[in-house]
Structures are given as structure tokens and as C-alpha cells.
Amino acid sequence: MRSYSLFSIVLLCLAILGIDISAFYWLLSITRPIESEILKNLIYILFWVFTIGLITSILLLKIKLEIVAPERQQLIISKLYGLTVSSFIPKLIFVIVISLLYYSNFMFSQEASLIVIPVIGLLSGFLPFFIILYAIFSAVYRFKVHHINLKLETLPQQFNGIRIVHISDLHLGSFNYKYHILERAIKKINELNPDLIVFTGDLVNNFSWELRGWHTVLKKLKAKDGKFAVLGNHDYGDYSQWATPEEKRRNFNEIQEFYIKTDFTLLRNEAKLLEKANTSLAIIGVENWGNPEFKKYGDLQKAMKNVDGANFKILLSHDPTHWSEEVAHHTSIDLTLSGHTHGMQAGINFRTKKWSPIKYKYKHWAGLYKENNQYLYVTRGLGWMGFPGRLGMRPEITLIELYKK
């Protein structure tokens, strides 16, 4: 997990304090009709105990993070992240809504406003709170299968109907060794009867010890023609402090060895050919390739060195920005599969409509994209990072079926 400066953390705490002061101002108005002074004071005390406790915890964690065991850091940070979001966003919405209602109360009579405005204001705060709780405690592990059918002129007849399951961004450290939860996703994947399973990076959050015990789970994935993977930006250990370069290198090597244990072929700027009746399909895999602040380890030219004769080409590249920069209109790659964005783990998916704030950072952030005869699919990811929930962006398993047009 990336480290934020003390200045950034202090700004966050000031923002929390500012919103809570505003929320408390309106809370005083709402609780004014309550006759019991004891009850009112109890509400006020609980409000500020929570606020002061949250801010203190955030600051102490930042200052004392280095003395917390690495195995516990991710768990503590994610819990604080969830607590902060579930507190800050509902209060922000509450303050905005009740402020607008009070300052435009010409819509209500004086008597009505004393009842209607507080009720609507409270609902505007509690509803987002319960939605966020649902995102954290339920939706985060409600795995959803997205089924994509593609008809392609360039697909050889020999590979007509090939079934590819695409998964990405497991971030296994976030599962906190809850093997049984991911086994539900494994079961769903195997029931899809895939010919290929491809994984497009971010196996861990940072450390190889996050993989403890997971090889027995991921080894259960079955695909007729093989399982292939590439690395994501979190797999290199770039977001952690290491005592020595050797320690970082050892961590990276252990992550690579995990793929051998789980029968995945890890593609590091290389390709593998699948042959059927003198026809070949190339699975090309590049290391992480992203725009700053992400590093460019990927070398597409090196990865494509021996695939000129392939009849159909599939590229695995973790970051979808790679497609715009080096793939579309620049190569003969037919289909690119990416992850990385998580769909921001928050947004709207309704039938064919999708929206997330992440669209303002990534042009291609979720779903299927096409330019001329080249396709990109960006999965919303299977795990989570940072915010321990998913709001409108359920964890995704993608089944892609390719047909000859």
C-alpha cells in the first residue's frame, strides 16, 4: 500500500474535523426539541468521542506505522479507511442536504420545516451510511460473472468458440487469509469450463508473505489449454521500504515462484503459442506498463519478438493505458486484456450504463472498448485495495467467448 505524507494525513484530519463541526452544528438544531438533557448530552458526547478517536487513530497510525508488524498494517489501514469513508461521506451529504433545505425552507411552512427538514436531513445521512456498510460487509465479496461474446474476422476457425476466463487484481493480502471466500470465486470460474484462464496482475498488495497458504486455493483453477499471468504494479514491491535491495529482490522472486506452484505460466515480456491444426494463437504478456506515477517495466517489442507468424494475438497488460499508447493502431494485436483500475470500487452499473469517478483518470476503465478491429477489455478486478468494500462495482469474473465472424 502506498505511503502518504504526514502533511496529507493532517489535511485529511482537518477535513474530517471541518465536516464534523458542520454536522454537529446541524445536530444541535435537530436535537433541540428533545426534552431530556441527559439524552442530548449523551448524543453530543458520543459524537465527539467518535470524531476525536478517529482523528487520533489516523494520526497515531501514521506516526507509529513503522513499529506495527507488516502483517497487521494492511488490516489496520483498511479498517481505518472503511471507518473514515463510512463516517465522512454520510456526514458530508447530511451537511449539504440539510443546509440546502434550511436555507431554502420557503418550500415549507414554519411548522412543517421543524419536522420535515430534520427528517430528510437525517435520512440523507443514514442512507449513504447503510449503503457503505453494505458495500463493506456484503458487496465486496459478491462475485459477478460478466459474459462477453466477440465475433472477430481475424479469429481462425480452429479457435472458434474458445472460452477465456479473465481475472485480475486479486490483492490477496486484503483477504486476510480467508481462503473460503476466494474458493467461492474459484468454484464459479471452474463451472464456466474455460479453455484458458488469464490473470492480469496485482497478485499481492506488496509482500510475498501475503501468499501464505493461497497456492492450495489457486491451484484448483482448471483450464483445458493453460493458465497464464502477468505482473501488476503492486507485484514489484515498489510501495514498501526495504532494508536492502536483496530483500526486495527475494520478495519479488518468491512472488514469481508462487505462479509455478499454482501451474500458471508467468509471462514477463514474452509470449506462448497455442497450436491447433497448423494454426497458432499467441498469448503475449508484458510486465507492468503505466504512465507516471506508475513504472514502465513492460517491453512490448521484446514480448512480440517471436509472434509474427501467429494467426491471432491476445495481449495481457495490467494497465489499460498501455493499449492507447502502444497497442491500438500500432500493432496487429487483436485483443488486449487489462485490469488495474478496479472501477475505483465505486460507481454505477445499470444495464448498459456505467459510470465511476475513475473515468476522469483513465479513458478506458471498465468493460469492452474497440478501435477499428482491435479490442480492449478492462475488468473491474476480483479483490480490493484501500477501501475495504465495493459500491456498485462488484468483484468481477469475466468469461470471454471468441467466435469466427
PDB file of C-alpha atoms in Angstrom, residues 114-282:
ATOM      1  CA  LEU A 114     -39.386  21.844  12.060  1.00  0.00           C
ATOM      2  CA  ILE A 115     -40.279  18.230  11.225  1.00  0.00           C
ATOM      3  CA  VAL A 116     -39.672  17.670   7.522  1.00  0.00           C
ATOM      4  CA  ILE A 117     -36.222  19.229   7.210  1.00  0.00           C
ATOM      5  CA  PRO A 118     -34.617  17.315  10.109  1.00  0.00           C
ATOM      6  CA  VAL A 119     -36.179  14.046   8.925  1.00  0.00           C
ATOM      7  CA  ILE A 120     -34.968  14.480   5.345  1.00  0.00           C
ATOM      8  CA  GLY A 121     -31.584  15.625   6.604  1.00  0.00           C
ATOM      9  CA  LEU A 122     -31.158  12.569   8.814  1.00  0.00           C
ATOM     10  CA  LEU A 123     -32.284  10.235   6.034  1.00  0.00           C
ATOM     11  CA  SER A 124     -29.752  11.835   3.684  1.00  0.00           C
ATOM     12  CA  GLY A 125     -27.012  10.900   6.156  1.00  0.00           C
ATOM     13  CA  PHE A 126     -28.189   7.475   7.296  1.00  0.00           C
ATOM     14  CA  LEU A 127     -28.999   6.149   3.815  1.00  0.00           C
ATOM     15  CA  PRO A 128     -25.420   6.586   2.474  1.00  0.00           C
ATOM     16  CA  PHE A 129     -24.110   5.165   5.758  1.00  0.00           C
ATOM     17  CA  PHE A 130     -26.086   1.939   5.338  1.00  0.00           C
ATOM     18  CA  ILE A 131     -25.164   1.740   1.642  1.00  0.00           C
ATOM     19  CA  ILE A 132     -21.470   1.971   2.559  1.00  0.00           C
ATOM     20  CA  LEU A 133     -21.938  -0.699   5.234  1.00  0.00           C
ATOM     21  CA  TYR A 134     -23.484  -2.930   2.553  1.00  0.00           C
ATOM     22  CA  ALA A 135     -20.509  -2.243   0.273  1.00  0.00           C
ATOM     23  CA  ILE A 136     -18.082  -3.247   3.037  1.00  0.00           C
ATOM     24  CA  PHE A 137     -19.814  -6.241   4.561  1.00  0.00           C
ATOM     25  CA  SER A 138     -21.645  -7.781   1.594  1.00  0.00           C
ATOM     26  CA  ALA A 139     -20.907  -6.475  -1.907  1.00  0.00           C
ATOM     27  CA  VAL A 140     -17.107  -6.702  -1.538  1.00  0.00           C
ATOM     28  CA  TYR A 141     -17.283 -10.491  -1.991  1.00  0.00           C
ATOM     29  CA  ARG A 142     -20.383 -10.812  -4.216  1.00  0.00           C
ATOM     30  CA  PHE A 143     -18.517 -12.129  -7.229  1.00  0.00           C
ATOM     31  CA  LYS A 144     -20.208 -11.361 -10.541  1.00  0.00           C
ATOM     32  CA  VAL A 145     -19.655 -13.102 -13.875  1.00  0.00           C
ATOM     33  CA  HIS A 146     -19.587 -10.796 -16.913  1.00  0.00           C
ATOM     34  CA  HIS A 147     -20.200 -12.722 -20.143  1.00  0.00           C
ATOM     35  CA  ILE A 148     -18.715 -11.202 -23.314  1.00  0.00           C
ATOM     36  CA  ASN A 149     -19.221 -12.637 -26.810  1.00  0.00           C
ATOM     37  CA  LEU A 150     -16.934 -11.342 -29.539  1.00  0.00           C
ATOM     38  CA  LYS A 151     -17.245 -12.101 -33.246  1.00  0.00           C
ATOM     39  CA  LEU A 152     -13.962 -11.485 -34.993  1.00  0.00           C
ATOM     40  CA  GLU A 153     -12.985 -11.730 -38.633  1.00  0.00           C
ATOM     41  CA  THR A 154      -9.360 -12.382 -37.693  1.00  0.00           C
ATOM     42  CA  LEU A 155     -10.097 -15.369 -35.443  1.00  0.00           C
ATOM     43  CA  PRO A 156      -9.032 -18.666 -37.053  1.00  0.00           C
ATOM     44  CA  GLN A 157     -11.799 -21.239 -37.392  1.00  0.00           C
ATOM     45  CA  GLN A 158      -9.711 -23.687 -35.356  1.00  0.00           C
ATOM     46  CA  PHE A 159     -10.199 -21.462 -32.282  1.00  0.00           C
ATOM     47  CA  ASN A 160     -13.870 -20.729 -32.900  1.00  0.00           C
ATOM     48  CA  GLY A 161     -15.769 -20.774 -29.604  1.00  0.00           C
ATOM     49  CA  ILE A 162     -12.691 -20.575 -27.371  1.00  0.00           C
ATOM     50  CA  ARG A 163     -13.657 -19.721 -23.795  1.00  0.00           C
ATOM     51  CA  ILE A 164     -11.332 -17.384 -21.883  1.00  0.00           C
ATOM     52  CA  VAL A 165     -11.809 -16.522 -18.214  1.00  0.00           C
ATOM     53  CA  HIS A 166     -10.137 -13.238 -17.345  1.00  0.00           C
ATOM     54  CA  ILE A 167      -9.432 -12.268 -13.734  1.00  0.00           C
ATOM     55  CA  SER A 168      -7.236  -9.552 -12.268  1.00  0.00           C
ATOM     56  CA  ASP A 169      -6.213  -7.611  -9.155  1.00  0.00           C
ATOM     57  CA  LEU A 170      -6.588 -10.313  -6.538  1.00  0.00           C
ATOM     58  CA  HIS A 171      -4.653  -8.350  -3.889  1.00  0.00           C
ATOM     59  CA  LEU A 172      -4.529 -11.488  -1.774  1.00  0.00           C
ATOM     60  CA  GLY A 173      -3.246  -9.628   1.287  1.00  0.00           C
ATOM     61  CA  SER A 174      -6.628  -7.920   1.548  1.00  0.00           C
ATOM     62  CA  PHE A 175      -8.398 -11.271   2.012  1.00  0.00           C
ATOM     63  CA  ASN A 176      -6.580 -11.734   5.340  1.00  0.00           C
ATOM     64  CA  TYR A 177      -6.220 -15.497   4.709  1.00  0.00           C
ATOM     65  CA  LYS A 178      -9.980 -16.048   4.359  1.00  0.00           C
ATOM     66  CA  TYR A 179      -9.401 -18.862   1.881  1.00  0.00           C
ATOM     67  CA  HIS A 180     -13.037 -19.991   1.848  1.00  0.00           C
ATOM     68  CA  ILE A 181     -14.191 -16.674   0.377  1.00  0.00           C
ATOM     69  CA  LEU A 182     -11.965 -16.848  -2.693  1.00  0.00           C
ATOM     70  CA  GLU A 183     -12.816 -20.534  -3.090  1.00  0.00           C
ATOM     71  CA  ARG A 184     -16.336 -19.381  -3.976  1.00  0.00           C
ATOM     72  CA  ALA A 185     -14.871 -17.451  -6.908  1.00  0.00           C
ATOM     73  CA  ILE A 186     -12.704 -20.452  -7.884  1.00  0.00           C
ATOM     74  CA  LYS A 187     -15.818 -22.625  -7.992  1.00  0.00           C
ATOM     75  CA  LYS A 188     -17.613 -20.113 -10.231  1.00  0.00           C
ATOM     76  CA  ILE A 189     -14.630 -19.974 -12.591  1.00  0.00           C
ATOM     77  CA  ASN A 190     -14.302 -23.729 -12.941  1.00  0.00           C
ATOM     78  CA  GLU A 191     -18.044 -24.063 -13.595  1.00  0.00           C
ATOM     79  CA  LEU A 192     -17.530 -21.824 -16.655  1.00  0.00           C
ATOM     80  CA  ASN A 193     -15.438 -24.642 -18.181  1.00  0.00           C
ATOM     81  CA  PRO A 194     -12.722 -22.338 -19.598  1.00  0.00           C
ATOM     82  CA  ASP A 195     -10.199 -23.243 -22.257  1.00  0.00           C
ATOM     83  CA  LEU A 196      -7.880 -20.531 -20.942  1.00  0.00           C
ATOM     84  CA  ILE A 197      -7.581 -18.671 -17.661  1.00  0.00           C
ATOM     85  CA  VAL A 198      -5.641 -15.396 -17.750  1.00  0.00           C
ATOM     86  CA  PHE A 199      -4.660 -13.227 -14.801  1.00  0.00           C
ATOM     87  CA  THR A 200      -3.594  -9.642 -15.463  1.00  0.00           C
ATOM     88  CA  GLY A 201      -1.615  -8.715 -12.372  1.00  0.00           C
ATOM     89  CA  ASP A 202      -1.627  -7.369  -8.815  1.00  0.00           C
ATOM     90  CA  LEU A 203      -1.450 -10.719  -7.080  1.00  0.00           C
ATOM     91  CA  VAL A 204      -0.428  -9.071  -3.787  1.00  0.00           C
ATOM     92  CA  ASN A 205      -0.531  -5.672  -2.133  1.00  0.00           C
ATOM     93  CA  ASN A 206       3.225  -5.600  -1.522  1.00  0.00           C
ATOM     94  CA  PHE A 207       4.694  -8.659   0.127  1.00  0.00           C
ATOM     95  CA  SER A 208       5.297 -12.297  -0.742  1.00  0.00           C
ATOM     96  CA  TRP A 209       4.212 -13.407   2.764  1.00  0.00           C
ATOM     97  CA  GLU A 210       0.670 -12.417   1.777  1.00  0.00           C
ATOM     98  CA  LEU A 211       0.687 -15.571  -0.373  1.00  0.00           C
ATOM     99  CA  ARG A 212       0.956 -17.966   2.557  1.00  0.00           C
ATOM    100  CA  GLY A 213      -1.440 -20.875   2.009  1.00  0.00           C
ATOM    101  CA  TRP A 214      -3.022 -19.434  -1.135  1.00  0.00           C
ATOM    102  CA  HIS A 215      -1.284 -21.836  -3.552  1.00  0.00           C
ATOM    103  CA  THR A 216      -3.645 -24.639  -2.495  1.00  0.00           C
ATOM    104  CA  VAL A 217      -6.601 -22.416  -3.409  1.00  0.00           C
ATOM    105  CA  LEU A 218      -5.429 -21.056  -6.766  1.00  0.00           C
ATOM    106  CA  LYS A 219      -4.064 -24.429  -7.824  1.00  0.00           C
ATOM    107  CA  LYS A 220      -7.703 -25.571  -8.027  1.00  0.00           C
ATOM    108  CA  LEU A 221      -8.283 -23.360 -11.084  1.00  0.00           C
ATOM    109  CA  LYS A 222      -8.685 -25.585 -14.136  1.00  0.00           C
ATOM    110  CA  ALA A 223      -8.312 -24.640 -17.803  1.00  0.00           C
ATOM    111  CA  LYS A 224      -8.006 -27.031 -20.746  1.00  0.00           C
ATOM    112  CA  ASP A 225      -5.327 -25.133 -22.632  1.00  0.00           C
ATOM    113  CA  GLY A 226      -3.450 -23.459 -19.809  1.00  0.00           C
ATOM    114  CA  LYS A 227      -3.323 -20.655 -17.250  1.00  0.00           C
ATOM    115  CA  PHE A 228      -1.316 -17.507 -17.977  1.00  0.00           C
ATOM    116  CA  ALA A 229      -0.433 -14.431 -15.911  1.00  0.00           C
ATOM    117  CA  VAL A 230       1.423 -11.131 -15.955  1.00  0.00           C
ATOM    118  CA  LEU A 231       2.631  -8.826 -13.189  1.00  0.00           C
ATOM    119  CA  GLY A 232       0.900  -5.676 -11.927  1.00  0.00           C
ATOM    120  CA  ASN A 233       2.331  -2.550 -10.353  1.00  0.00           C
ATOM    121  CA  HIS A 234       1.843  -3.888  -6.799  1.00  0.00           C
ATOM    122  CA  ASP A 235       3.803  -7.084  -7.504  1.00  0.00           C
ATOM    123  CA  TYR A 236       7.227  -5.405  -7.652  1.00  0.00           C
ATOM    124  CA  GLY A 237       7.394  -4.225  -4.043  1.00  0.00           C
ATOM    125  CA  ASP A 238       7.798  -0.610  -5.131  1.00  0.00           C
ATOM    126  CA  TYR A 239       5.439   0.738  -2.460  1.00  0.00           C
ATOM    127  CA  SER A 240       7.441  -0.520   0.522  1.00  0.00           C
ATOM    128  CA  GLN A 241      10.679   0.337   2.248  1.00  0.00           C
ATOM    129  CA  TRP A 242      13.293  -2.437   2.083  1.00  0.00           C
ATOM    130  CA  ALA A 243      16.331  -2.881   4.294  1.00  0.00           C
ATOM    131  CA  THR A 244      18.436  -3.951   1.317  1.00  0.00           C
ATOM    132  CA  PRO A 245      17.987  -4.390  -2.446  1.00  0.00           C
ATOM    133  CA  GLU A 246      18.467  -8.111  -1.871  1.00  0.00           C
ATOM    134  CA  GLU A 247      15.445  -8.232   0.432  1.00  0.00           C
ATOM    135  CA  LYS A 248      13.263  -6.626  -2.243  1.00  0.00           C
ATOM    136  CA  ARG A 249      14.678  -8.986  -4.879  1.00  0.00           C
ATOM    137  CA  ARG A 250      13.948 -12.010  -2.695  1.00  0.00           C
ATOM    138  CA  ASN A 251      10.371 -10.818  -2.176  1.00  0.00           C
ATOM    139  CA  PHE A 252       9.945 -10.459  -5.947  1.00  0.00           C
ATOM    140  CA  ASN A 253      11.401 -13.899  -6.641  1.00  0.00           C
ATOM    141  CA  GLU A 254       9.035 -15.525  -4.144  1.00  0.00           C
ATOM    142  CA  ILE A 255       6.073 -13.925  -5.895  1.00  0.00           C
ATOM    143  CA  GLN A 256       7.249 -15.358  -9.215  1.00  0.00           C
ATOM    144  CA  GLU A 257       7.742 -18.792  -7.664  1.00  0.00           C
ATOM    145  CA  PHE A 258       4.115 -18.731  -6.491  1.00  0.00           C
ATOM    146  CA  TYR A 259       2.980 -18.938 -10.116  1.00  0.00           C
ATOM    147  CA  ILE A 260       4.940 -22.147 -10.580  1.00  0.00           C
ATOM    148  CA  LYS A 261       3.226 -23.649  -7.512  1.00  0.00           C
ATOM    149  CA  THR A 262      -0.204 -22.810  -8.947  1.00  0.00           C
ATOM    150  CA  ASP A 263       0.506 -24.046 -12.511  1.00  0.00           C
ATOM    151  CA  PHE A 264       0.346 -20.585 -14.049  1.00  0.00           C
ATOM    152  CA  THR A 265       2.730 -19.564 -16.822  1.00  0.00           C
ATOM    153  CA  LEU A 266       4.056 -16.145 -15.869  1.00  0.00           C
ATOM    154  CA  LEU A 267       4.806 -14.097 -18.971  1.00  0.00           C
ATOM    155  CA  ARG A 268       7.484 -11.450 -18.457  1.00  0.00           C
ATOM    156  CA  ASN A 269       7.789  -9.660 -21.801  1.00  0.00           C
ATOM    157  CA  GLU A 270       7.360 -12.929 -23.655  1.00  0.00           C
ATOM    158  CA  ALA A 271       4.736 -14.967 -25.469  1.00  0.00           C
ATOM    159  CA  LYS A 272       3.442 -18.503 -25.760  1.00  0.00           C
ATOM    160  CA  LEU A 273       1.846 -20.033 -28.842  1.00  0.00           C
ATOM    161  CA  LEU A 274      -1.175 -22.327 -28.778  1.00  0.00           C
ATOM    162  CA  GLU A 275      -1.181 -24.591 -31.832  1.00  0.00           C
ATOM    163  CA  LYS A 276      -4.225 -26.209 -33.442  1.00  0.00           C
ATOM    164  CA  ALA A 277      -4.116 -27.802 -36.904  1.00  0.00           C
ATOM    165  CA  ASN A 278      -1.190 -25.706 -38.161  1.00  0.00           C
ATOM    166  CA  THR A 279      -2.810 -22.538 -36.786  1.00  0.00           C
ATOM    167  CA  SER A 280      -1.462 -20.569 -33.848  1.00  0.00           C
ATOM    168  CA  LEU A 281      -2.887 -18.246 -31.239  1.00  0.00           C
ATOM    169  CA  ALA A 282      -0.370 -16.116 -29.353  1.00  0.00           C
TER     170      ALA A 282
END
